[in-house]
Amino acid sequence: MTDRLGAVLAGAVPRVCAAAVALIAVDGSVAAAAATGELVRYADAEGTLAAERPPAGRDSIFDLASISKLFTTAVLLSLAEEGAIGLDEPVAAWIPGHDPRVTPRRLLTHTAGLPPTRRIDLELPGADASERMEAMLRTPIAHPVGGPYLYSDVGLVIAGRVAELAGGAPLDALVRARVTDVLGLPDTGYRPASPSRVAATEWKPERTGPGCVRGEVHDETAYALGGVAGHAGLFATAGDLLAFGEALRLAAIRQGGAVLRPGSVAEMLRDQGAEGAAFRHGLGVRIGDPAIVGPLTGAFGHSGFTGTSLVVDPARGLTVVLLTNAVHPVRGRDGIRELRHAVAGEALRLRELQPLT
């Protein structure tokens, strides 16, 4: 273990986020771990300190935000392995009337021509989750199909629904059966049963209950869809997310395949040619995203709006997890990119201290 990672987090808490947990694995073994801050620090948007401020620990649970997209991707690819879905088959096969040019591959590479987001909660304030989902599925194409790249939560909502229709079960059940149960991830899932270990996120007075959101998904669209959606909604501990990242890393170097076969992960990590992105894009994953990989050029992974990131570097044998609640009590705080880079930099330093195995 190293105190350096703890110092990196301490330098960012509470300036960047109220709580932070980071894990770095080198060749599959945890080489550094740190946790600092408070799961609930603020009582309102003005920064009033909460009366009770429980400390963050390695077992704390965070809202993963868009890292949820990687789990949706894993479900879709597992269905493709079974022949239940074709990556280049029109999604109209499962959603009648949908634009025939849209395929799961285009949804996972953000080249389906769909808009970035849709505040379905504001559009349909009196509707239930199923009615809102039907409206999301009818979102019209607004940009060229096939590219250029346009990041779209709407596309991953549709991808999640395609997974449900092809897999014959709700998305949360599919993630549980095909990912979390397989890997033994007890603290990963949608809609946490108890908020006591969950980090608070944003002050949202429109939600029920006083204080900042805690134990409910931060993302407004996912919340409007009942808390389970293809683009957001998952919560996890750093340890669980590290295990998920390690499963992908081992499959990438063809030393494992608990969730996905090595061939599926190879396709996941192949540059899919999405033009216009600031990084290479695989299926559901970003490759070399400068916002999260820092000096780990060539690594893949994803970030989350709440202040989370997962970075996997198969060539260097590294898996790096950073979980924070940088939207607590309000969004728009500076410094999360620099924190992600600093954690990645510490991972590279640890790698250089150990010979590759």
mmCIF file of C-alpha atoms in Angstrom:
data_model
loop_
_atom_site.group_PDB
_atom_site.id
_atom_site.type_symbol
_atom_site.label_atom_id
_atom_site.label_comp_id
_atom_site.label_asym_id
_atom_site.label_seq_id
_atom_site.Cartn_x
_atom_site.Cartn_y
_atom_site.Cartn_z
ATOM 1 C CA MET A 1 0.000 0.000 0.000
ATOM 2 C CA THR A 2 1.039 3.633 -0.381
ATOM 3 C CA ASP A 3 0.224 6.868 1.399
ATOM 4 C CA ARG A 4 0.631 8.775 -1.848
ATOM 5 C CA LEU A 5 -2.844 7.896 -3.088
ATOM 6 C CA GLY A 6 -4.331 9.081 0.187
ATOM 7 C CA ALA A 7 -2.486 12.373 -0.195
ATOM 8 C CA VAL A 8 -3.878 12.788 -3.707
ATOM 9 C CA LEU A 9 -7.427 12.367 -2.442
ATOM 10 C CA ALA A 10 -6.844 14.528 0.614
ATOM 11 C CA GLY A 11 -5.717 17.337 -1.668
ATOM 12 C CA ALA A 12 -9.090 17.278 -3.418
ATOM 13 C CA VAL A 13 -11.472 16.788 -0.483
ATOM 14 C CA PRO A 14 -13.584 18.773 0.235
ATOM 15 C CA ARG A 15 -12.583 21.282 -2.460
ATOM 16 C CA VAL A 16 -13.499 19.062 -5.424
ATOM 17 C CA CYS A 17 -15.794 16.543 -3.756
ATOM 18 C CA ALA A 18 -17.083 15.771 -0.303
ATOM 19 C CA ALA A 19 -15.998 12.123 -0.431
ATOM 20 C CA ALA A 20 -13.588 10.069 -2.515
ATOM 21 C CA VAL A 21 -12.508 6.445 -2.665
ATOM 22 C CA ALA A 22 -9.803 5.159 -5.004
ATOM 23 C CA LEU A 23 -8.350 1.739 -5.737
ATOM 24 C CA ILE A 24 -5.412 0.834 -7.967
ATOM 25 C CA ALA A 25 -4.738 -2.776 -8.971
ATOM 26 C CA VAL A 26 -1.434 -3.830 -10.524
ATOM 27 C CA ASP A 27 -1.511 -7.224 -12.236
ATOM 28 C CA GLY A 28 -4.736 -8.031 -10.399
ATOM 29 C CA SER A 29 -3.586 -7.182 -6.880
ATOM 30 C CA VAL A 30 -4.594 -4.028 -5.030
ATOM 31 C CA ALA A 31 -1.440 -1.909 -4.809
ATOM 32 C CA ALA A 32 -3.015 1.232 -3.375
ATOM 33 C CA ALA A 33 -6.282 2.124 -1.674
ATOM 34 C CA ALA A 34 -7.563 5.292 -0.085
ATOM 35 C CA ALA A 35 -10.813 6.731 1.215
ATOM 36 C CA THR A 36 -11.458 10.166 2.642
ATOM 37 C CA GLY A 37 -14.176 12.711 3.247
ATOM 38 C CA GLU A 38 -17.787 12.505 4.350
ATOM 39 C CA LEU A 39 -20.675 10.694 2.701
ATOM 40 C CA VAL A 40 -22.946 13.609 3.557
ATOM 41 C CA ARG A 41 -21.246 16.954 4.119
ATOM 42 C CA TYR A 42 -23.842 19.523 3.115
ATOM 43 C CA ALA A 43 -27.471 20.068 4.057
ATOM 44 C CA ASP A 44 -28.408 22.408 1.210
ATOM 45 C CA ALA A 45 -27.220 24.103 -1.967
ATOM 46 C CA GLU A 46 -25.695 26.969 -0.006
ATOM 47 C CA GLY A 47 -23.146 24.661 1.605
ATOM 48 C CA THR A 48 -24.567 24.552 5.105
ATOM 49 C CA LEU A 49 -22.817 21.726 6.924
ATOM 50 C CA ALA A 50 -25.027 18.755 7.727
ATOM 51 C CA ALA A 51 -25.713 17.917 11.348
ATOM 52 C CA GLU A 52 -24.446 14.356 10.831
ATOM 53 C CA ARG A 53 -21.485 13.735 8.524
ATOM 54 C CA PRO A 54 -20.646 10.011 8.326
ATOM 55 C CA PRO A 55 -17.123 9.256 7.074
ATOM 56 C CA ALA A 56 -16.450 7.635 3.714
ATOM 57 C CA GLY A 57 -14.764 4.235 3.666
ATOM 58 C CA ARG A 58 -13.744 1.563 1.207
ATOM 59 C CA ASP A 59 -17.183 -0.020 1.632
ATOM 60 C CA SER A 60 -19.027 3.198 0.735
ATOM 61 C CA ILE A 61 -21.439 3.086 -2.185
ATOM 62 C CA PHE A 62 -21.484 5.725 -4.930
ATOM 63 C CA ASP A 63 -23.797 6.612 -7.793
ATOM 64 C CA LEU A 64 -21.823 5.435 -10.854
ATOM 65 C CA ALA A 65 -23.773 7.634 -13.303
ATOM 66 C CA SER A 66 -22.607 6.907 -16.884
ATOM 67 C CA ILE A 67 -20.302 4.060 -15.880
ATOM 68 C CA SER A 68 -23.642 2.221 -15.900
ATOM 69 C CA LYS A 69 -23.279 2.242 -19.689
ATOM 70 C CA LEU A 70 -20.476 -0.325 -19.452
ATOM 71 C CA PHE A 71 -22.780 -2.749 -17.649
ATOM 72 C CA THR A 72 -25.483 -2.237 -20.283
ATOM 73 C CA THR A 73 -22.838 -2.919 -22.916
ATOM 74 C CA ALA A 74 -21.772 -6.124 -21.169
ATOM 75 C CA VAL A 75 -25.381 -7.336 -21.121
ATOM 76 C CA LEU A 76 -25.858 -6.598 -24.821
ATOM 77 C CA LEU A 77 -22.615 -8.314 -25.779
ATOM 78 C CA SER A 78 -23.498 -11.367 -23.703
ATOM 79 C CA LEU A 79 -26.818 -11.545 -25.540
ATOM 80 C CA ALA A 80 -24.949 -11.257 -28.833
ATOM 81 C CA GLU A 81 -22.736 -14.184 -27.813
ATOM 82 C CA GLU A 82 -25.877 -16.283 -27.419
ATOM 83 C CA GLY A 83 -27.300 -15.178 -30.746
ATOM 84 C CA ALA A 84 -30.224 -13.403 -29.089
ATOM 85 C CA ILE A 85 -29.234 -10.109 -30.671
ATOM 86 C CA GLY A 86 -27.221 -8.971 -33.668
ATOM 87 C CA LEU A 87 -25.057 -5.910 -33.226
ATOM 88 C CA ASP A 88 -25.775 -4.802 -36.788
ATOM 89 C CA GLU A 89 -29.434 -5.783 -36.828
ATOM 90 C CA PRO A 90 -31.942 -2.908 -36.869
ATOM 91 C CA VAL A 91 -33.381 -2.228 -33.432
ATOM 92 C CA ALA A 92 -36.717 -2.153 -35.223
ATOM 93 C CA ALA A 93 -36.606 -5.945 -34.812
ATOM 94 C CA TRP A 94 -37.395 -5.314 -31.123
ATOM 95 C CA ILE A 95 -38.957 -1.839 -31.302
ATOM 96 C CA PRO A 96 -41.389 -1.825 -34.245
ATOM 97 C CA GLY A 97 -41.457 1.445 -36.133
ATOM 98 C CA HIS A 98 -37.992 2.545 -35.091
ATOM 99 C CA ASP A 99 -35.672 3.970 -37.741
ATOM 100 C CA PRO A 100 -34.244 0.905 -39.552
ATOM 101 C CA ARG A 101 -30.798 2.488 -39.783
ATOM 102 C CA VAL A 102 -30.329 2.372 -36.016
ATOM 103 C CA THR A 103 -28.516 -0.725 -34.730
ATOM 104 C CA PRO A 104 -27.114 -1.757 -31.343
ATOM 105 C CA ARG A 105 -23.618 -1.005 -32.652
ATOM 106 C CA ARG A 106 -24.604 2.546 -33.517
ATOM 107 C CA LEU A 107 -26.276 2.998 -30.145
ATOM 108 C CA LEU A 108 -23.147 1.817 -28.340
ATOM 109 C CA THR A 109 -20.872 4.072 -30.406
ATOM 110 C CA HIS A 110 -23.131 7.144 -30.164
ATOM 111 C CA THR A 111 -23.514 7.332 -33.931
ATOM 112 C CA ALA A 112 -27.260 6.663 -34.161
ATOM 113 C CA GLY A 113 -28.165 10.302 -34.755
ATOM 114 C CA LEU A 114 -30.101 10.612 -31.499
ATOM 115 C CA PRO A 115 -30.067 13.777 -29.370
ATOM 116 C CA PRO A 116 -27.764 13.903 -26.337
ATOM 117 C CA THR A 117 -30.519 13.945 -23.736
ATOM 118 C CA ARG A 118 -34.228 14.299 -23.174
ATOM 119 C CA ARG A 119 -35.794 15.562 -19.972
ATOM 120 C CA ILE A 120 -38.749 13.255 -20.150
ATOM 121 C CA ASP A 121 -39.658 14.126 -16.565
ATOM 122 C CA LEU A 122 -40.344 17.716 -17.624
ATOM 123 C CA GLU A 123 -42.038 16.720 -20.873
ATOM 124 C CA LEU A 124 -44.387 14.246 -19.199
ATOM 125 C CA PRO A 125 -44.662 15.326 -15.545
ATOM 126 C CA GLY A 126 -47.766 13.266 -14.852
ATOM 127 C CA ALA A 127 -46.741 10.077 -16.651
ATOM 128 C CA ASP A 128 -45.473 6.870 -15.081
ATOM 129 C CA ALA A 129 -42.140 5.233 -15.861
ATOM 130 C CA SER A 130 -43.512 2.930 -18.569
ATOM 131 C CA GLU A 131 -45.225 5.793 -20.405
ATOM 132 C CA ARG A 132 -42.040 7.821 -20.265
ATOM 133 C CA MET A 133 -40.018 4.894 -21.608
ATOM 134 C CA GLU A 134 -42.384 4.534 -24.557
ATOM 135 C CA ALA A 135 -41.885 8.215 -25.296
ATOM 136 C CA MET A 136 -38.106 7.816 -25.094
ATOM 137 C CA LEU A 137 -38.245 4.969 -27.595
ATOM 138 C CA ARG A 138 -40.076 7.253 -30.022
ATOM 139 C CA THR A 139 -37.407 9.966 -29.869
ATOM 140 C CA PRO A 140 -36.894 11.123 -33.458
ATOM 141 C CA ILE A 141 -33.538 11.016 -35.203
ATOM 142 C CA ALA A 142 -32.098 14.528 -35.071
ATOM 143 C CA HIS A 143 -28.608 14.134 -36.557
ATOM 144 C CA PRO A 144 -26.877 12.076 -39.283
ATOM 145 C CA VAL A 145 -27.089 8.335 -38.686
ATOM 146 C CA GLY A 146 -23.668 6.705 -38.787
ATOM 147 C CA GLY A 147 -21.792 9.719 -37.497
ATOM 148 C CA PRO A 148 -20.261 11.974 -36.590
ATOM 149 C CA TYR A 149 -20.057 10.987 -32.928
ATOM 150 C CA LEU A 150 -22.648 12.627 -30.682
ATOM 151 C CA TYR A 151 -22.786 11.432 -27.085
ATOM 152 C CA SER A 152 -26.367 10.381 -26.389
ATOM 153 C CA ASP A 153 -27.937 9.213 -23.170
ATOM 154 C CA VAL A 154 -31.099 8.665 -25.207
ATOM 155 C CA GLY A 155 -29.259 6.081 -27.310
ATOM 156 C CA LEU A 156 -28.201 4.096 -24.253
ATOM 157 C CA VAL A 157 -31.719 4.253 -22.823
ATOM 158 C CA ILE A 158 -32.885 2.620 -26.053
ATOM 159 C CA ALA A 159 -29.986 0.139 -25.889
ATOM 160 C CA GLY A 160 -31.077 -0.864 -22.398
ATOM 161 C CA ARG A 161 -34.633 -1.402 -23.573
ATOM 162 C CA VAL A 162 -33.421 -3.508 -26.510
ATOM 163 C CA ALA A 163 -31.503 -5.645 -24.015
ATOM 164 C CA GLU A 164 -34.689 -6.138 -22.003
ATOM 165 C CA LEU A 165 -36.710 -7.163 -25.051
ATOM 166 C CA ALA A 166 -34.011 -9.483 -26.392
ATOM 167 C CA GLY A 167 -33.149 -10.888 -22.969
ATOM 168 C CA GLY A 168 -36.714 -11.356 -21.781
ATOM 169 C CA ALA A 169 -36.186 -9.635 -18.414
ATOM 170 C CA PRO A 170 -35.881 -6.158 -16.873
ATOM 171 C CA LEU A 171 -32.480 -4.527 -17.216
ATOM 172 C CA ASP A 172 -31.699 -4.716 -13.501
ATOM 173 C CA ALA A 173 -32.373 -8.458 -13.556
ATOM 174 C CA LEU A 174 -30.179 -8.890 -16.643
ATOM 175 C CA VAL A 175 -27.288 -6.978 -15.065
ATOM 176 C CA ARG A 176 -27.631 -9.062 -11.931
ATOM 177 C CA ALA A 177 -27.810 -12.414 -13.726
ATOM 178 C CA ARG A 178 -25.178 -11.712 -16.378
ATOM 179 C CA VAL A 179 -22.675 -9.511 -14.536
ATOM 180 C CA THR A 180 -22.945 -8.940 -10.804
ATOM 181 C CA ASP A 181 -23.932 -12.461 -9.737
ATOM 182 C CA VAL A 182 -21.305 -13.957 -12.046
ATOM 183 C CA LEU A 183 -18.549 -11.805 -10.553
ATOM 184 C CA GLY A 184 -19.868 -11.846 -6.997
ATOM 185 C CA LEU A 185 -20.528 -8.115 -6.664
ATOM 186 C CA PRO A 186 -22.887 -7.823 -3.682
ATOM 187 C CA ASP A 187 -22.914 -4.032 -3.530
ATOM 188 C CA THR A 188 -23.564 -3.261 -7.189
ATOM 189 C CA GLY A 189 -27.102 -2.618 -8.336
ATOM 190 C CA TYR A 190 -29.877 -0.162 -8.995
ATOM 191 C CA ARG A 191 -31.970 1.468 -6.260
ATOM 192 C CA PRO A 192 -29.925 0.714 -3.109
ATOM 193 C CA ALA A 193 -32.019 -0.811 -0.350
ATOM 194 C CA SER A 194 -30.452 1.296 2.399
ATOM 195 C CA PRO A 195 -28.847 4.736 2.011
ATOM 196 C CA SER A 196 -26.632 4.473 5.089
ATOM 197 C CA ARG A 197 -23.489 3.593 3.085
ATOM 198 C CA VAL A 198 -24.358 5.743 0.056
ATOM 199 C CA ALA A 199 -22.663 9.041 -0.749
ATOM 200 C CA ALA A 200 -25.025 11.986 -1.148
ATOM 201 C CA THR A 201 -25.205 13.834 -4.439
ATOM 202 C CA GLU A 202 -27.017 17.013 -5.443
ATOM 203 C CA TRP A 203 -29.510 19.253 -3.681
ATOM 204 C CA LYS A 204 -32.752 18.655 -5.578
ATOM 205 C CA PRO A 205 -35.684 20.292 -3.806
ATOM 206 C CA GLU A 206 -38.113 18.840 -6.350
ATOM 207 C CA ARG A 207 -37.450 15.329 -4.994
ATOM 208 C CA THR A 208 -39.301 13.951 -2.001
ATOM 209 C CA GLY A 209 -37.657 14.301 1.391
ATOM 210 C CA PRO A 210 -35.370 17.009 2.804
ATOM 211 C CA GLY A 211 -31.674 17.396 2.092
ATOM 212 C CA CYS A 212 -29.477 16.343 -0.797
ATOM 213 C CA VAL A 213 -30.267 13.239 -2.839
ATOM 214 C CA ARG A 214 -28.990 10.074 -1.175
ATOM 215 C CA GLY A 215 -29.758 6.523 -2.236
ATOM 216 C CA GLU A 216 -31.661 7.634 -5.335
ATOM 217 C CA VAL A 217 -30.124 7.990 -8.773
ATOM 218 C CA HIS A 218 -28.856 11.504 -9.419
ATOM 219 C CA ASP A 219 -29.613 11.532 -13.154
ATOM 220 C CA GLU A 220 -32.996 13.111 -13.798
ATOM 221 C CA THR A 221 -33.918 10.958 -16.783
ATOM 222 C CA ALA A 222 -32.995 7.704 -15.048
ATOM 223 C CA TYR A 223 -34.995 8.813 -12.017
ATOM 224 C CA ALA A 224 -37.993 9.588 -14.233
ATOM 225 C CA LEU A 225 -37.735 6.081 -15.712
ATOM 226 C CA GLY A 226 -37.962 4.449 -12.293
ATOM 227 C CA GLY A 227 -34.281 4.386 -11.386
ATOM 228 C CA VAL A 228 -33.247 1.708 -13.895
ATOM 229 C CA ALA A 229 -32.019 2.769 -17.332
ATOM 230 C CA GLY A 230 -29.352 1.866 -19.860
ATOM 231 C CA HIS A 231 -27.397 5.077 -19.430
ATOM 232 C CA ALA A 232 -27.381 5.565 -15.636
ATOM 233 C CA GLY A 233 -28.728 4.221 -12.366
ATOM 234 C CA LEU A 234 -26.152 1.786 -11.017
ATOM 235 C CA PHE A 235 -24.544 2.168 -7.601
ATOM 236 C CA ALA A 236 -21.410 0.316 -6.455
ATOM 237 C CA THR A 237 -18.457 0.214 -4.113
ATOM 238 C CA ALA A 238 -14.945 0.790 -5.399
ATOM 239 C CA GLY A 239 -14.124 -2.857 -4.753
ATOM 240 C CA ASP A 240 -17.009 -4.099 -6.843
ATOM 241 C CA LEU A 241 -16.168 -1.759 -9.706
ATOM 242 C CA LEU A 242 -12.528 -2.839 -9.552
ATOM 243 C CA ALA A 243 -13.616 -6.482 -9.897
ATOM 244 C CA PHE A 244 -15.718 -5.591 -12.939
ATOM 245 C CA GLY A 245 -12.784 -3.737 -14.503
ATOM 246 C CA GLU A 246 -10.467 -6.649 -13.761
ATOM 247 C CA ALA A 247 -12.864 -9.041 -15.500
ATOM 248 C CA LEU A 248 -12.652 -6.902 -18.632
ATOM 249 C CA ARG A 249 -8.864 -6.597 -18.352
ATOM 250 C CA LEU A 250 -8.380 -10.353 -18.072
ATOM 251 C CA ALA A 251 -10.663 -10.990 -21.020
ATOM 252 C CA ALA A 252 -8.774 -8.351 -23.004
ATOM 253 C CA ILE A 253 -5.488 -10.226 -22.500
ATOM 254 C CA ARG A 254 -7.256 -13.550 -23.031
ATOM 255 C CA GLN A 255 -6.701 -14.798 -19.495
ATOM 256 C CA GLY A 256 -10.342 -14.874 -18.486
ATOM 257 C CA GLY A 257 -13.897 -14.592 -19.669
ATOM 258 C CA ALA A 258 -16.222 -14.800 -16.701
ATOM 259 C CA VAL A 259 -18.661 -12.219 -18.047
ATOM 260 C CA LEU A 260 -17.716 -11.933 -21.716
ATOM 261 C CA ARG A 261 -15.640 -14.109 -23.995
ATOM 262 C CA PRO A 262 -12.264 -12.690 -24.993
ATOM 263 C CA GLY A 263 -13.497 -12.298 -28.566
ATOM 264 C CA SER A 264 -16.401 -10.155 -27.410
ATOM 265 C CA VAL A 265 -14.104 -7.949 -25.354
ATOM 266 C CA ALA A 266 -11.745 -7.655 -28.329
ATOM 267 C CA GLU A 267 -14.641 -6.321 -30.387
ATOM 268 C CA MET A 268 -15.654 -4.084 -27.495
ATOM 269 C CA LEU A 269 -12.157 -2.579 -27.477
ATOM 270 C CA ARG A 270 -11.752 -2.296 -31.244
ATOM 271 C CA ASP A 271 -11.812 1.250 -32.570
ATOM 272 C CA GLN A 272 -15.251 1.424 -34.165
ATOM 273 C CA GLY A 273 -14.353 4.469 -36.274
ATOM 274 C CA ALA A 274 -16.688 6.996 -34.662
ATOM 275 C CA GLU A 275 -15.574 10.233 -36.282
ATOM 276 C CA GLY A 276 -15.510 13.484 -34.374
ATOM 277 C CA ALA A 277 -14.789 12.138 -30.879
ATOM 278 C CA ALA A 278 -11.856 13.355 -28.798
ATOM 279 C CA PHE A 279 -10.847 9.712 -28.319
ATOM 280 C CA ARG A 280 -11.233 6.360 -30.021
ATOM 281 C CA HIS A 281 -14.551 4.706 -29.327
ATOM 282 C CA GLY A 282 -15.185 1.020 -28.865
ATOM 283 C CA LEU A 283 -18.519 -0.566 -28.066
ATOM 284 C CA GLY A 284 -19.751 1.391 -25.061
ATOM 285 C CA VAL A 285 -16.203 2.261 -23.962
ATOM 286 C CA ARG A 286 -13.896 5.191 -24.568
ATOM 287 C CA ILE A 287 -10.303 4.407 -25.524
ATOM 288 C CA GLY A 288 -7.685 6.965 -24.601
ATOM 289 C CA ASP A 289 -10.205 9.500 -23.318
ATOM 290 C CA PRO A 290 -8.007 12.439 -22.259
ATOM 291 C CA ALA A 291 -10.514 13.417 -19.580
ATOM 292 C CA ILE A 292 -9.887 10.284 -17.512
ATOM 293 C CA VAL A 293 -6.768 8.340 -18.561
ATOM 294 C CA GLY A 294 -4.132 10.976 -17.819
ATOM 295 C CA PRO A 295 -0.738 9.411 -18.612
ATOM 296 C CA LEU A 296 -2.276 5.967 -19.217
ATOM 297 C CA THR A 297 -2.540 6.531 -22.956
ATOM 298 C CA GLY A 298 -4.340 3.710 -24.689
ATOM 299 C CA ALA A 299 -6.345 2.739 -21.597
ATOM 300 C CA PHE A 300 -10.098 2.298 -21.878
ATOM 301 C CA GLY A 301 -13.000 2.997 -19.586
ATOM 302 C CA HIS A 302 -15.692 5.542 -18.825
ATOM 303 C CA SER A 303 -16.496 8.419 -16.534
ATOM 304 C CA GLY A 304 -19.665 9.391 -14.694
ATOM 305 C CA PHE A 305 -21.205 12.827 -14.244
ATOM 306 C CA THR A 306 -21.299 12.396 -10.465
ATOM 307 C CA GLY A 307 -17.481 12.316 -10.433
ATOM 308 C CA THR A 308 -16.697 8.648 -10.993
ATOM 309 C CA SER A 309 -14.320 6.890 -13.382
ATOM 310 C CA LEU A 310 -13.063 3.439 -14.303
ATOM 311 C CA VAL A 311 -9.815 3.142 -16.275
ATOM 312 C CA VAL A 312 -8.413 -0.191 -17.461
ATOM 313 C CA ASP A 313 -4.987 -0.493 -19.077
ATOM 314 C CA PRO A 314 -4.432 -4.090 -20.254
ATOM 315 C CA ALA A 315 -0.995 -3.351 -21.692
ATOM 316 C CA ARG A 316 0.273 -2.101 -18.341
ATOM 317 C CA GLY A 317 -1.765 -4.506 -16.210
ATOM 318 C CA LEU A 318 -3.577 -1.671 -14.421
ATOM 319 C CA THR A 319 -7.147 -1.151 -13.267
ATOM 320 C CA VAL A 320 -7.944 2.197 -11.659
ATOM 321 C CA VAL A 321 -11.166 3.147 -9.876
ATOM 322 C CA LEU A 322 -12.097 6.596 -8.600
ATOM 323 C CA LEU A 323 -15.467 7.172 -6.953
ATOM 324 C CA THR A 324 -16.490 10.644 -5.795
ATOM 325 C CA ASN A 325 -19.603 12.732 -5.330
ATOM 326 C CA ALA A 326 -18.393 15.881 -7.043
ATOM 327 C CA VAL A 327 -22.008 17.026 -7.578
ATOM 328 C CA HIS A 328 -22.608 17.364 -3.813
ATOM 329 C CA PRO A 329 -24.227 19.758 -3.007
ATOM 330 C CA VAL A 330 -24.276 21.286 -6.505
ATOM 331 C CA ARG A 331 -22.863 20.423 -9.924
ATOM 332 C CA GLY A 332 -20.196 22.375 -11.744
ATOM 333 C CA ARG A 333 -17.345 22.172 -9.229
ATOM 334 C CA ASP A 334 -13.837 22.440 -10.670
ATOM 335 C CA GLY A 335 -11.008 19.952 -10.354
ATOM 336 C CA ILE A 336 -12.432 16.499 -11.071
ATOM 337 C CA ARG A 337 -10.434 16.107 -14.297
ATOM 338 C CA GLU A 338 -7.212 16.965 -12.458
ATOM 339 C CA LEU A 339 -8.078 14.508 -9.696
ATOM 340 C CA ARG A 340 -8.677 11.728 -12.216
ATOM 341 C CA HIS A 341 -5.325 12.491 -13.853
ATOM 342 C CA ALA A 342 -3.530 12.492 -10.502
ATOM 343 C CA VAL A 343 -4.934 9.075 -9.569
ATOM 344 C CA ALA A 344 -3.979 7.716 -12.999
ATOM 345 C CA GLY A 345 -0.515 9.194 -12.539
ATOM 346 C CA GLU A 346 -0.126 7.383 -9.232
ATOM 347 C CA ALA A 347 -1.156 4.146 -10.952
ATOM 348 C CA LEU A 348 1.566 4.645 -13.555
ATOM 349 C CA ARG A 349 4.130 5.327 -10.811
ATOM 350 C CA LEU A 350 3.193 2.107 -9.061
ATOM 351 C CA ARG A 351 3.447 0.203 -12.331
ATOM 352 C CA GLU A 352 6.945 1.519 -12.920
ATOM 353 C CA LEU A 353 7.995 0.300 -9.474
ATOM 354 C CA GLN A 354 7.051 -3.273 -10.347
ATOM 355 C CA PRO A 355 8.233 -5.337 -13.311
ATOM 356 C CA LEU A 356 5.555 -6.442 -15.748
ATOM 357 C CA THR A 357 4.413 -10.017 -15.142
#
